[in-house]
mmCIF file with all atom_site columns, C-alpha atoms and ligand atoms in Angstrom:
data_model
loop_
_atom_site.group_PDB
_atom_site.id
_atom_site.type_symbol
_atom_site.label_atom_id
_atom_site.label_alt_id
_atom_site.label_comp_id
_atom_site.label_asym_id
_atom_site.label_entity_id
_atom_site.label_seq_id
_atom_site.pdbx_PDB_ins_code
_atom_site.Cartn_x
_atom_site.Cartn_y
_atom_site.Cartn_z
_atom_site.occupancy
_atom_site.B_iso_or_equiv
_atom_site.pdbx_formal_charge
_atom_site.auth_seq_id
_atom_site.auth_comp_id
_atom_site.auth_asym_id
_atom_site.auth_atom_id
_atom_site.pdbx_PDB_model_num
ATOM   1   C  CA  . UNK R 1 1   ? 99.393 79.039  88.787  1.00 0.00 ? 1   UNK R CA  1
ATOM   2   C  CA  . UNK R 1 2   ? 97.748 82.113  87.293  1.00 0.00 ? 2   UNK R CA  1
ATOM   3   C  CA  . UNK R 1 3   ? 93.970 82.046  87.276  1.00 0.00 ? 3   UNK R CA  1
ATOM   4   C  CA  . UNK R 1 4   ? 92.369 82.959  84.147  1.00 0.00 ? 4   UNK R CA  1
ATOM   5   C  CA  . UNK R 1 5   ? 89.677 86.152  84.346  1.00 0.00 ? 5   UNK R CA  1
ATOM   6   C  CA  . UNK R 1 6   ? 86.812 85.377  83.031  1.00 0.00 ? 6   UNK R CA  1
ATOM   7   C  CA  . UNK R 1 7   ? 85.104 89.276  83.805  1.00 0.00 ? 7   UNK R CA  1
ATOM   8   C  CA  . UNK R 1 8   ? 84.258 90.944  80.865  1.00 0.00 ? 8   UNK R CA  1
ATOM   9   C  CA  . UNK R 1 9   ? 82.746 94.373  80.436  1.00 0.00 ? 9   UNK R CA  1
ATOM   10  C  CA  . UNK R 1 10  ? 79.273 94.887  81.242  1.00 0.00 ? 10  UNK R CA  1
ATOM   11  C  CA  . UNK R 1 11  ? 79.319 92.042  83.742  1.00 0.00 ? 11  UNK R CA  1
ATOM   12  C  CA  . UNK R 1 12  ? 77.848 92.058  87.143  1.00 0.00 ? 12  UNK R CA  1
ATOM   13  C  CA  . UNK R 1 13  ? 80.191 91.501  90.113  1.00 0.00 ? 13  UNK R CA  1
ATOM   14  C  CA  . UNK R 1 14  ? 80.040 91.259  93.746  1.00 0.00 ? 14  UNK R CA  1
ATOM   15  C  CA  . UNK R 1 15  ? 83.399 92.609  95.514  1.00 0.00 ? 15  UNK R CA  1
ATOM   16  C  CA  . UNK R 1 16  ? 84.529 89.863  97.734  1.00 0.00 ? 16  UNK R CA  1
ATOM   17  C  CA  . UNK R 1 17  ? 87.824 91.452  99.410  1.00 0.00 ? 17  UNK R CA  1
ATOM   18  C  CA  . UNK R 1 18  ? 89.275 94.692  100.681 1.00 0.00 ? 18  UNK R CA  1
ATOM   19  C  CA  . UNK R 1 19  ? 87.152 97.273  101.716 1.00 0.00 ? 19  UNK R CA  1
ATOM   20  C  CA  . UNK R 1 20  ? 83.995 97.948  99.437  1.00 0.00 ? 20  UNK R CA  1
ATOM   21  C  CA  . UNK R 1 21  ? 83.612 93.639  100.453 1.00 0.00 ? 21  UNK R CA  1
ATOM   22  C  CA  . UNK R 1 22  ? 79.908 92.721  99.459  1.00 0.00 ? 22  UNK R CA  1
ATOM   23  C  CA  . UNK R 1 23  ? 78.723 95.550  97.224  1.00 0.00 ? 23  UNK R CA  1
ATOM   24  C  CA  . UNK R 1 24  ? 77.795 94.440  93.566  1.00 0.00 ? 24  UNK R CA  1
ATOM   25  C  CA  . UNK R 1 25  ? 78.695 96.549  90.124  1.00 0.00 ? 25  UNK R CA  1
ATOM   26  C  CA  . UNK R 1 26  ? 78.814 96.856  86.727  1.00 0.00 ? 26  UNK R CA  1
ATOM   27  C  CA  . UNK R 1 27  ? 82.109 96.251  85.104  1.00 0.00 ? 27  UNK R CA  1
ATOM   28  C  CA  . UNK R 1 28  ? 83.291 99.060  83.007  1.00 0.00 ? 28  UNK R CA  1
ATOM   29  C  CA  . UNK R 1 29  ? 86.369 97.968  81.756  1.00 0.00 ? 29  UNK R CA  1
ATOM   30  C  CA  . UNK R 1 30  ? 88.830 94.973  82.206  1.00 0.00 ? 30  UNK R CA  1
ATOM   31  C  CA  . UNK R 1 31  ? 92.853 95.751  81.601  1.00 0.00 ? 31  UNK R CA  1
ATOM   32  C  CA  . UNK R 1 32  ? 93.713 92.058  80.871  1.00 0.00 ? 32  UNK R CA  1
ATOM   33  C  CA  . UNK R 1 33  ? 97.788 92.936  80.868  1.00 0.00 ? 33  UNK R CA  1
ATOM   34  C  CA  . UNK R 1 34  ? 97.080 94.439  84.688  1.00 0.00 ? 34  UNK R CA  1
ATOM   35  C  CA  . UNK R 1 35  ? 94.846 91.834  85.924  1.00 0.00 ? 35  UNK R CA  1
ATOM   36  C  CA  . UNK R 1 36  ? 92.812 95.362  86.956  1.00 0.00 ? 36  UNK R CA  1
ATOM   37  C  CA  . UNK R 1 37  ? 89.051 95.514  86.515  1.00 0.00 ? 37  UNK R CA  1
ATOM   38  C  CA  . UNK R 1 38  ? 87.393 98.731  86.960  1.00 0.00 ? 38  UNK R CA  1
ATOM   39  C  CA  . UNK R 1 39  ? 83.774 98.882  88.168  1.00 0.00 ? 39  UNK R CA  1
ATOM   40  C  CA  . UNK R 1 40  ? 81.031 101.104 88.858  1.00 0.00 ? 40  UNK R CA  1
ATOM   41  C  CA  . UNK R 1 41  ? 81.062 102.944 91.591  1.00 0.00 ? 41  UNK R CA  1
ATOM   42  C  CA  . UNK R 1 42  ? 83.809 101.074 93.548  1.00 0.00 ? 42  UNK R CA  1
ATOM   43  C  CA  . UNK R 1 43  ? 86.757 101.899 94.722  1.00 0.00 ? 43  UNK R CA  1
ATOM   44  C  CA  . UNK R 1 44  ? 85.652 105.603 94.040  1.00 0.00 ? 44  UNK R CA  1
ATOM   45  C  CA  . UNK R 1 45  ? 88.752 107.954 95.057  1.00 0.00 ? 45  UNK R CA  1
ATOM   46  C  CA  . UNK R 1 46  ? 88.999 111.671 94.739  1.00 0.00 ? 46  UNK R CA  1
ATOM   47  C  CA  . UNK R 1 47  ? 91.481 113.027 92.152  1.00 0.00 ? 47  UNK R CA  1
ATOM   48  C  CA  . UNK R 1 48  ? 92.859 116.246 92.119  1.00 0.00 ? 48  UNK R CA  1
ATOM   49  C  CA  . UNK R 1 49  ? 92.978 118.020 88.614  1.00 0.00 ? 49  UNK R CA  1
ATOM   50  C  CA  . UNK R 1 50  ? 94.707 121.237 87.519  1.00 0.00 ? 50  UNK R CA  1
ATOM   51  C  CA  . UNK R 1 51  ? 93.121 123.911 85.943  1.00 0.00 ? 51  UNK R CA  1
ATOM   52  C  CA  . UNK R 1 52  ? 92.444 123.587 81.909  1.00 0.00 ? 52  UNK R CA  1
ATOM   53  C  CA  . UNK R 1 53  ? 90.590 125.060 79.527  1.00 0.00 ? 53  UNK R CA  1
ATOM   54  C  CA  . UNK R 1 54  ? 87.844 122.595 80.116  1.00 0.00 ? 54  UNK R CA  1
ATOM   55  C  CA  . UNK R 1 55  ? 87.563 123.407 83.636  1.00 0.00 ? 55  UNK R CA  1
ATOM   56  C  CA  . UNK R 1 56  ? 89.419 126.862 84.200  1.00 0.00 ? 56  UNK R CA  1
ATOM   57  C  CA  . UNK R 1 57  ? 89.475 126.320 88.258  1.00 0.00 ? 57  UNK R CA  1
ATOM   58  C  CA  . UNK R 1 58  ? 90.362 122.790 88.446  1.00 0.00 ? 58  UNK R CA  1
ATOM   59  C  CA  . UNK R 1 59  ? 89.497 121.083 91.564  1.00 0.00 ? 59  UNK R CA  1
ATOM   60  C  CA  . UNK R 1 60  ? 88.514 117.721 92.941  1.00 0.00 ? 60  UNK R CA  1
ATOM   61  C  CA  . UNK R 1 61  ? 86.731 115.020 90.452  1.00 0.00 ? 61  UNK R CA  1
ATOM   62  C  CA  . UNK R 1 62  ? 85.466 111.647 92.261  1.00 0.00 ? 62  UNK R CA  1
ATOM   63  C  CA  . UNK R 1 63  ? 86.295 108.987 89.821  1.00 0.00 ? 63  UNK R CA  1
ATOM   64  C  CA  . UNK R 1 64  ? 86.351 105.014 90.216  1.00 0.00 ? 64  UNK R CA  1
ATOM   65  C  CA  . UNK R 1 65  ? 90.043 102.843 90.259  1.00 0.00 ? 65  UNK R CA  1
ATOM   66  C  CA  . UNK R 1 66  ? 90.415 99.951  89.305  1.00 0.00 ? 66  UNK R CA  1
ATOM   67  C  CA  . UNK R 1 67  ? 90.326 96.866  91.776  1.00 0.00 ? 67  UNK R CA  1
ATOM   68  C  CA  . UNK R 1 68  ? 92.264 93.505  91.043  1.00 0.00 ? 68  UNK R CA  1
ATOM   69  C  CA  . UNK R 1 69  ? 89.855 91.155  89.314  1.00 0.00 ? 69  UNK R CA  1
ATOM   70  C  CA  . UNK R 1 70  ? 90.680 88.807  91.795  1.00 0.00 ? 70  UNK R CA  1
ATOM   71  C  CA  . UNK R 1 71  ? 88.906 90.683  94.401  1.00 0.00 ? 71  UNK R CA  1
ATOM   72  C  CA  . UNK R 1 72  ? 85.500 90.547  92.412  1.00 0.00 ? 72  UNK R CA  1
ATOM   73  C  CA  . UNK R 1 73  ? 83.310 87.902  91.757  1.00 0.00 ? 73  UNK R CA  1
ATOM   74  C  CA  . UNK R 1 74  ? 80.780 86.885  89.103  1.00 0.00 ? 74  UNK R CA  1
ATOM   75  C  CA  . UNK R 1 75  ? 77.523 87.312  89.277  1.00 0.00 ? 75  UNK R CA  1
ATOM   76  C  CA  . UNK R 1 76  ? 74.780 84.372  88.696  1.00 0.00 ? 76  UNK R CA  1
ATOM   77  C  CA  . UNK R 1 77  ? 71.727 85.686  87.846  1.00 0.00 ? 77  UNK R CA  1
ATOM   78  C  CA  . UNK R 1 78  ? 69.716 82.262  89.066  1.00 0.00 ? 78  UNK R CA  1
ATOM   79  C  CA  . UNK R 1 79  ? 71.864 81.318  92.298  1.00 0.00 ? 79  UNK R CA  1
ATOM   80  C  CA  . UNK R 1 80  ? 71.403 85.144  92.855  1.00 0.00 ? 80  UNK R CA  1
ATOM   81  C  CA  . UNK R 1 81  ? 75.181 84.986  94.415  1.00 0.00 ? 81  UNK R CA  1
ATOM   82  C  CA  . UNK R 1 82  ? 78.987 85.264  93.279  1.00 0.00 ? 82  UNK R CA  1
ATOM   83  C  CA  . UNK R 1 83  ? 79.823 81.651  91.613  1.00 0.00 ? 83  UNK R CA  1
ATOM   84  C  CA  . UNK R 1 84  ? 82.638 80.050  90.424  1.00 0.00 ? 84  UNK R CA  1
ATOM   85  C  CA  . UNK R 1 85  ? 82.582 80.034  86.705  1.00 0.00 ? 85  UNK R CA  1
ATOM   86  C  CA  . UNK R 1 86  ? 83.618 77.265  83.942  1.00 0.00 ? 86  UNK R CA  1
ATOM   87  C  CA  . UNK R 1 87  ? 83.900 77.569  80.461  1.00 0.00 ? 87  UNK R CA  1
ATOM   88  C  CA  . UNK R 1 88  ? 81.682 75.386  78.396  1.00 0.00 ? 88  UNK R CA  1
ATOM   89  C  CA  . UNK R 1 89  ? 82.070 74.465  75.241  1.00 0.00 ? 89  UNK R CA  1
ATOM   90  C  CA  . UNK R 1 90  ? 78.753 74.328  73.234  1.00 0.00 ? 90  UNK R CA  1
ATOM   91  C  CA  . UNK R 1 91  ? 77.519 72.464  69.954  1.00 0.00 ? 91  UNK R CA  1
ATOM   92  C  CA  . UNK R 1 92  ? 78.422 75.392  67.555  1.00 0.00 ? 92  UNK R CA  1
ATOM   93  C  CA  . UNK R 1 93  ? 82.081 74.948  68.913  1.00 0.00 ? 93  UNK R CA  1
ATOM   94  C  CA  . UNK R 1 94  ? 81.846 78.338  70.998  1.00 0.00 ? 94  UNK R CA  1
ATOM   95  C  CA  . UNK R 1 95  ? 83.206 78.883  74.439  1.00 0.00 ? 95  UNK R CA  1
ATOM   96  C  CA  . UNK R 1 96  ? 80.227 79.985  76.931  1.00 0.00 ? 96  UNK R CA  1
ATOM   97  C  CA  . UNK R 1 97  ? 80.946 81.071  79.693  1.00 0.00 ? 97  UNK R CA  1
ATOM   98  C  CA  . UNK R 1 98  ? 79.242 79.114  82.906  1.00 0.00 ? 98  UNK R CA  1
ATOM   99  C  CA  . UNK R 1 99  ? 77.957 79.021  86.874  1.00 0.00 ? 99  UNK R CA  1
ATOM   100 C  CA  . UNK R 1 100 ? 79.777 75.993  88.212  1.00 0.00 ? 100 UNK R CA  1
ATOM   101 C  CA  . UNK R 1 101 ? 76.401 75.703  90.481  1.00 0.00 ? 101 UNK R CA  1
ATOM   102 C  CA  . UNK R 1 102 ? 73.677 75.748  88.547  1.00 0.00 ? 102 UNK R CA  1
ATOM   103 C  CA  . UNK R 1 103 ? 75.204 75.395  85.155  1.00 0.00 ? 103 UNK R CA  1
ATOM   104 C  CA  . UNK R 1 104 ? 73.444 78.698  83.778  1.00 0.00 ? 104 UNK R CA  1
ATOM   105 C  CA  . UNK R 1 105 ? 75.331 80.416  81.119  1.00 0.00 ? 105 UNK R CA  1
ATOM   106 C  CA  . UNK R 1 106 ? 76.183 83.632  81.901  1.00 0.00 ? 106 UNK R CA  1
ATOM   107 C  CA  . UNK R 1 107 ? 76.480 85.306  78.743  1.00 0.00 ? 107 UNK R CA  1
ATOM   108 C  CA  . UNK R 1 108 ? 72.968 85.856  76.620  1.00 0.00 ? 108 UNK R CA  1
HETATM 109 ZN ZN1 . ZN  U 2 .   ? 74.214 79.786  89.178  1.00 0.00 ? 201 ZN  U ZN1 1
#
């Protein structure tokens, strides 16, 4: 079965596989149709550019790639820790999104 990602943008994660394991982001993008998340300041490689007009010598520019979102976890802001996350549906009929622990919501 394919697991659902519930990352969005601006979400704080905690990498839990490969090597940047343990260090915690912001998300900066999610590609839904690549299961690829892409988050601050992990996974940073170099890239090498060409020379344009922008930058006439070209040269190396550090940038981040994009991990697989299954690699990442959520952030809860109470348990302090990656959780598991549910979706909750709430009195107005909206899906919020929610720490299986401590049953915080996650989004404001
Ligand atoms: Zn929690």
């Amino acid at each position: 079965m394919k697991s659902k990602c519930l990352i969005k943008k601006d979400d704080k994660v905690k990498i839990v596989a490969g090597k940047e394991t343990g260090k915690i982001g912001k998300v900066l993008k999610v590609n839904r149709k690549k299961e690829r998340i892409l988050i601050e300041n992990i996974n940073i490689i170099k890239r090498h550019t060409r020379p344009s007009a922008k930058n006439k010598q070209g040269g190396i520019v550090e940038s981040e790639a994009p991990i697989h979102w299954s690699n990442a976890m959520l952030m809860c802001n109470k348990c302090m820790k990656p959780v598991r996350i549910k979706l909750q549906r709430l009195e107005d009929g909206k899906k919020k999104r929610v720490c299986r622990k401590c049953n915080e919501l996650i989004d404001a």
